[in-house]
Short mmCIF file of C-alpha atoms in Angstrom, two decimals:
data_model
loop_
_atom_site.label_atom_id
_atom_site.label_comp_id
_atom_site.label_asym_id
_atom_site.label_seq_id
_atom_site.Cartn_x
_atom_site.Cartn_y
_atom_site.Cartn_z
CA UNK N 1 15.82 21.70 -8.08
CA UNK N 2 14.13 24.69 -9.50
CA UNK N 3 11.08 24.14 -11.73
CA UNK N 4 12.60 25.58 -14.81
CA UNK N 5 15.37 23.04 -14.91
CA UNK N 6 13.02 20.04 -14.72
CA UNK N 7 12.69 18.67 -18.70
CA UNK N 8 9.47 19.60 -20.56
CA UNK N 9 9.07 15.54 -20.43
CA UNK N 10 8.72 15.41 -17.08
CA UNK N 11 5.50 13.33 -16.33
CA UNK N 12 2.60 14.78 -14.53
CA UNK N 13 1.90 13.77 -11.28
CA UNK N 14 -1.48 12.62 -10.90
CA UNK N 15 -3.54 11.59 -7.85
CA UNK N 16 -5.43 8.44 -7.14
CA UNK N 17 -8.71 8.34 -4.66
CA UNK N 18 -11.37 5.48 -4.27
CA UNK N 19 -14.33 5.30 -2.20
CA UNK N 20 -13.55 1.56 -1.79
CA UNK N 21 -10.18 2.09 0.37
CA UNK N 22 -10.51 4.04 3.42
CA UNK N 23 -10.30 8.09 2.45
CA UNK N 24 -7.06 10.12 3.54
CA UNK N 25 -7.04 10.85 7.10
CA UNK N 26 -4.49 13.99 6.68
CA UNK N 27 -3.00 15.69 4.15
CA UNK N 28 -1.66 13.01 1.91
CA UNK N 29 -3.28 11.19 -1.37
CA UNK N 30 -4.03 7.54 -0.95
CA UNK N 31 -1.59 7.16 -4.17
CA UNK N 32 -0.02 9.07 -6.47
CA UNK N 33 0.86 8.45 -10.37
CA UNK N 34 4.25 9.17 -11.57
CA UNK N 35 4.35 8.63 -15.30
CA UNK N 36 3.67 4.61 -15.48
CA UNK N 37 4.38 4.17 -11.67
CA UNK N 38 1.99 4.26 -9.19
CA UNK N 39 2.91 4.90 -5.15
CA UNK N 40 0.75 4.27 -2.82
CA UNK N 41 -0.05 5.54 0.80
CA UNK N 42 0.15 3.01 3.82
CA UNK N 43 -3.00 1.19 3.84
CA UNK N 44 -4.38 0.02 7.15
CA UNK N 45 -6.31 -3.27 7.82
CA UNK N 46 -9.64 -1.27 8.40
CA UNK N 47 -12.57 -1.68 7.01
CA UNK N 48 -13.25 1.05 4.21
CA UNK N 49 -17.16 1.13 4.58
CA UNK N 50 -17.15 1.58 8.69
CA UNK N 51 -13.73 2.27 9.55
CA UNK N 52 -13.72 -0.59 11.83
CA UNK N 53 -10.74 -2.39 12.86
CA UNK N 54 -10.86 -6.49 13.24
CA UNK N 55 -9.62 -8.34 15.88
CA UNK N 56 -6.73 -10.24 14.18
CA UNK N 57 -3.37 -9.50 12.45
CA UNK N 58 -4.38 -11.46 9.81
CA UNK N 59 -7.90 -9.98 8.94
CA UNK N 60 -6.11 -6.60 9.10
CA UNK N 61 -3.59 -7.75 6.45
CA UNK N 62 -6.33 -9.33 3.96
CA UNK N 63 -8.38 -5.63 4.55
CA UNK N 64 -4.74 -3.68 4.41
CA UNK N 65 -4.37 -5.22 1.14
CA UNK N 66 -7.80 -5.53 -0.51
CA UNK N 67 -7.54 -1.54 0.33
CA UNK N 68 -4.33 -1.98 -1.97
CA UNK N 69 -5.48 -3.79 -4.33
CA UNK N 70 -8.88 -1.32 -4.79
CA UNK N 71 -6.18 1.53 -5.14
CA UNK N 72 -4.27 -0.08 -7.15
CA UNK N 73 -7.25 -0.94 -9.48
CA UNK N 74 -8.41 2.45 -9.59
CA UNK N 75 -5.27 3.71 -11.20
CA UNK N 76 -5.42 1.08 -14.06
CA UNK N 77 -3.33 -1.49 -12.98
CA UNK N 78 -3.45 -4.87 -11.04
CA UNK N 79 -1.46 -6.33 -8.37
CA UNK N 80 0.66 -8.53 -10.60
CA UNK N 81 2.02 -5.53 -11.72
CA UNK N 82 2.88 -4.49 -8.06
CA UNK N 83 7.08 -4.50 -7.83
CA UNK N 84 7.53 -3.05 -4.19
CA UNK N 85 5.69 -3.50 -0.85
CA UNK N 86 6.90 -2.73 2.72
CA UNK N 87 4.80 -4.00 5.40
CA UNK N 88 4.40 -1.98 8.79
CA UNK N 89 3.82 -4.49 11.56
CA UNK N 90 3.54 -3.29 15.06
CA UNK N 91 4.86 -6.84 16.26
CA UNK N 92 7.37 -8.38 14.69
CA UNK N 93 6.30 -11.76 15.95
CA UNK N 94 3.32 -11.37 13.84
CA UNK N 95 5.19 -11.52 10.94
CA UNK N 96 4.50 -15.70 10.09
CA UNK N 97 0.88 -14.90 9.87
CA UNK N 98 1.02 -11.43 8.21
CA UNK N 99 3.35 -13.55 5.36
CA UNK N 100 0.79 -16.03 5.32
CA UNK N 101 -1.92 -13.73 4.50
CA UNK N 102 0.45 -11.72 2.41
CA UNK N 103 1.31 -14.48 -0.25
CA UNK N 104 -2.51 -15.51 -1.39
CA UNK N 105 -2.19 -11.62 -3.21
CA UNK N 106 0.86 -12.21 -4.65
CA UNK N 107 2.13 -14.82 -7.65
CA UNK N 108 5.91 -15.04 -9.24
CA UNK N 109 7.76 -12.74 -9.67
CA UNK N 110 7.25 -11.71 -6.21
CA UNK N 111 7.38 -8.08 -5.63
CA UNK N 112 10.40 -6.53 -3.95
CA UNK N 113 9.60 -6.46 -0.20
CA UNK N 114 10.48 -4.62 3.11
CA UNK N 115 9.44 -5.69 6.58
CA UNK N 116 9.66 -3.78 9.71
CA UNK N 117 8.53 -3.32 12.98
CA UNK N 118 7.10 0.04 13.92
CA UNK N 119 6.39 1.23 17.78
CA UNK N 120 2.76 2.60 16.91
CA UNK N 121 0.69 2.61 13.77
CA UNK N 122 -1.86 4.97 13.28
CA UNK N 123 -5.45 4.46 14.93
CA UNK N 124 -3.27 1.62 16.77
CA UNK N 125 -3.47 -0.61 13.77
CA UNK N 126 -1.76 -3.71 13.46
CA UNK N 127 0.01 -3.84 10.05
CA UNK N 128 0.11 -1.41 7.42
CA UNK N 129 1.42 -1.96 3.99
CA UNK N 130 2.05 0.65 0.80
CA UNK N 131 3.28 -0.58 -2.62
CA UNK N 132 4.81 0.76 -5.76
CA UNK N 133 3.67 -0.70 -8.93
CA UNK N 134 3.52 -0.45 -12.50
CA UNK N 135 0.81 1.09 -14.45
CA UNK N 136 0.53 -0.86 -17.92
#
């Protein structure tokens, strides 16, 4: 598509950075805004402050999404206004306790969700997850 055909109200595209989710580790954004939606970047279950990874696939799944959520924040919104996840889980078998985890973030109406299982995540993670949501 060629700039000069997109429609003068064509939303900006805007991007989102905290200093309480880990920083971009390439060239990407951790999200970007899209009118009144917001997309973020795969978060990983690392901590933002030291980078450091803990031991379990649960405590990377709280840290994946508190990095989510602190994203997600940033941009003016909330995770009840979160309508897509997929989760990233390097072992499918995992995927009891990532759930587990996964549903003290979430209330009804439950976003939209995708799970798969991924050979390698990066820095050998665990689980990653990215969302789409709704800015109000």
């Amino acid at each position: 598509m060629h700039e000069d055909a997109i429609p003068a109200e064509h939303p900006a595209t805007h991007q989102i950075n905290t200093t309480l989710a880990p920083g971009a580790i390439g060239p990407y954004s951790q999200a970007v805004r899209y009118g009144q939606l917001l997309f973020t970047s795969g978060q990983l279950g690392m901590d933002a402050s030291t980078g450091a990874f803990p031991p379990t696939v649960e405590e990377q799944t709280a840290l994946s999404l508190n990095n989510v959520k602190a994203i997600v924040e940033a941009a003016g919104s909330g995770m009840e206004h979160v309508i897509k996840t997929t989760v990233f889980l390097k072992n499918m078998n995992d995927f009891q306790k990532v759930n587990g985890v996964y549903a003290s973030y979430f209330t009804e109406p439950y976003p939209a969700r995708s799970a798969v299982e991924v050979a390698r995540l990066p820095k050998d993670g665990l689980v990653e997850i990215e969302v789409i949501a709704v800015i109000p």
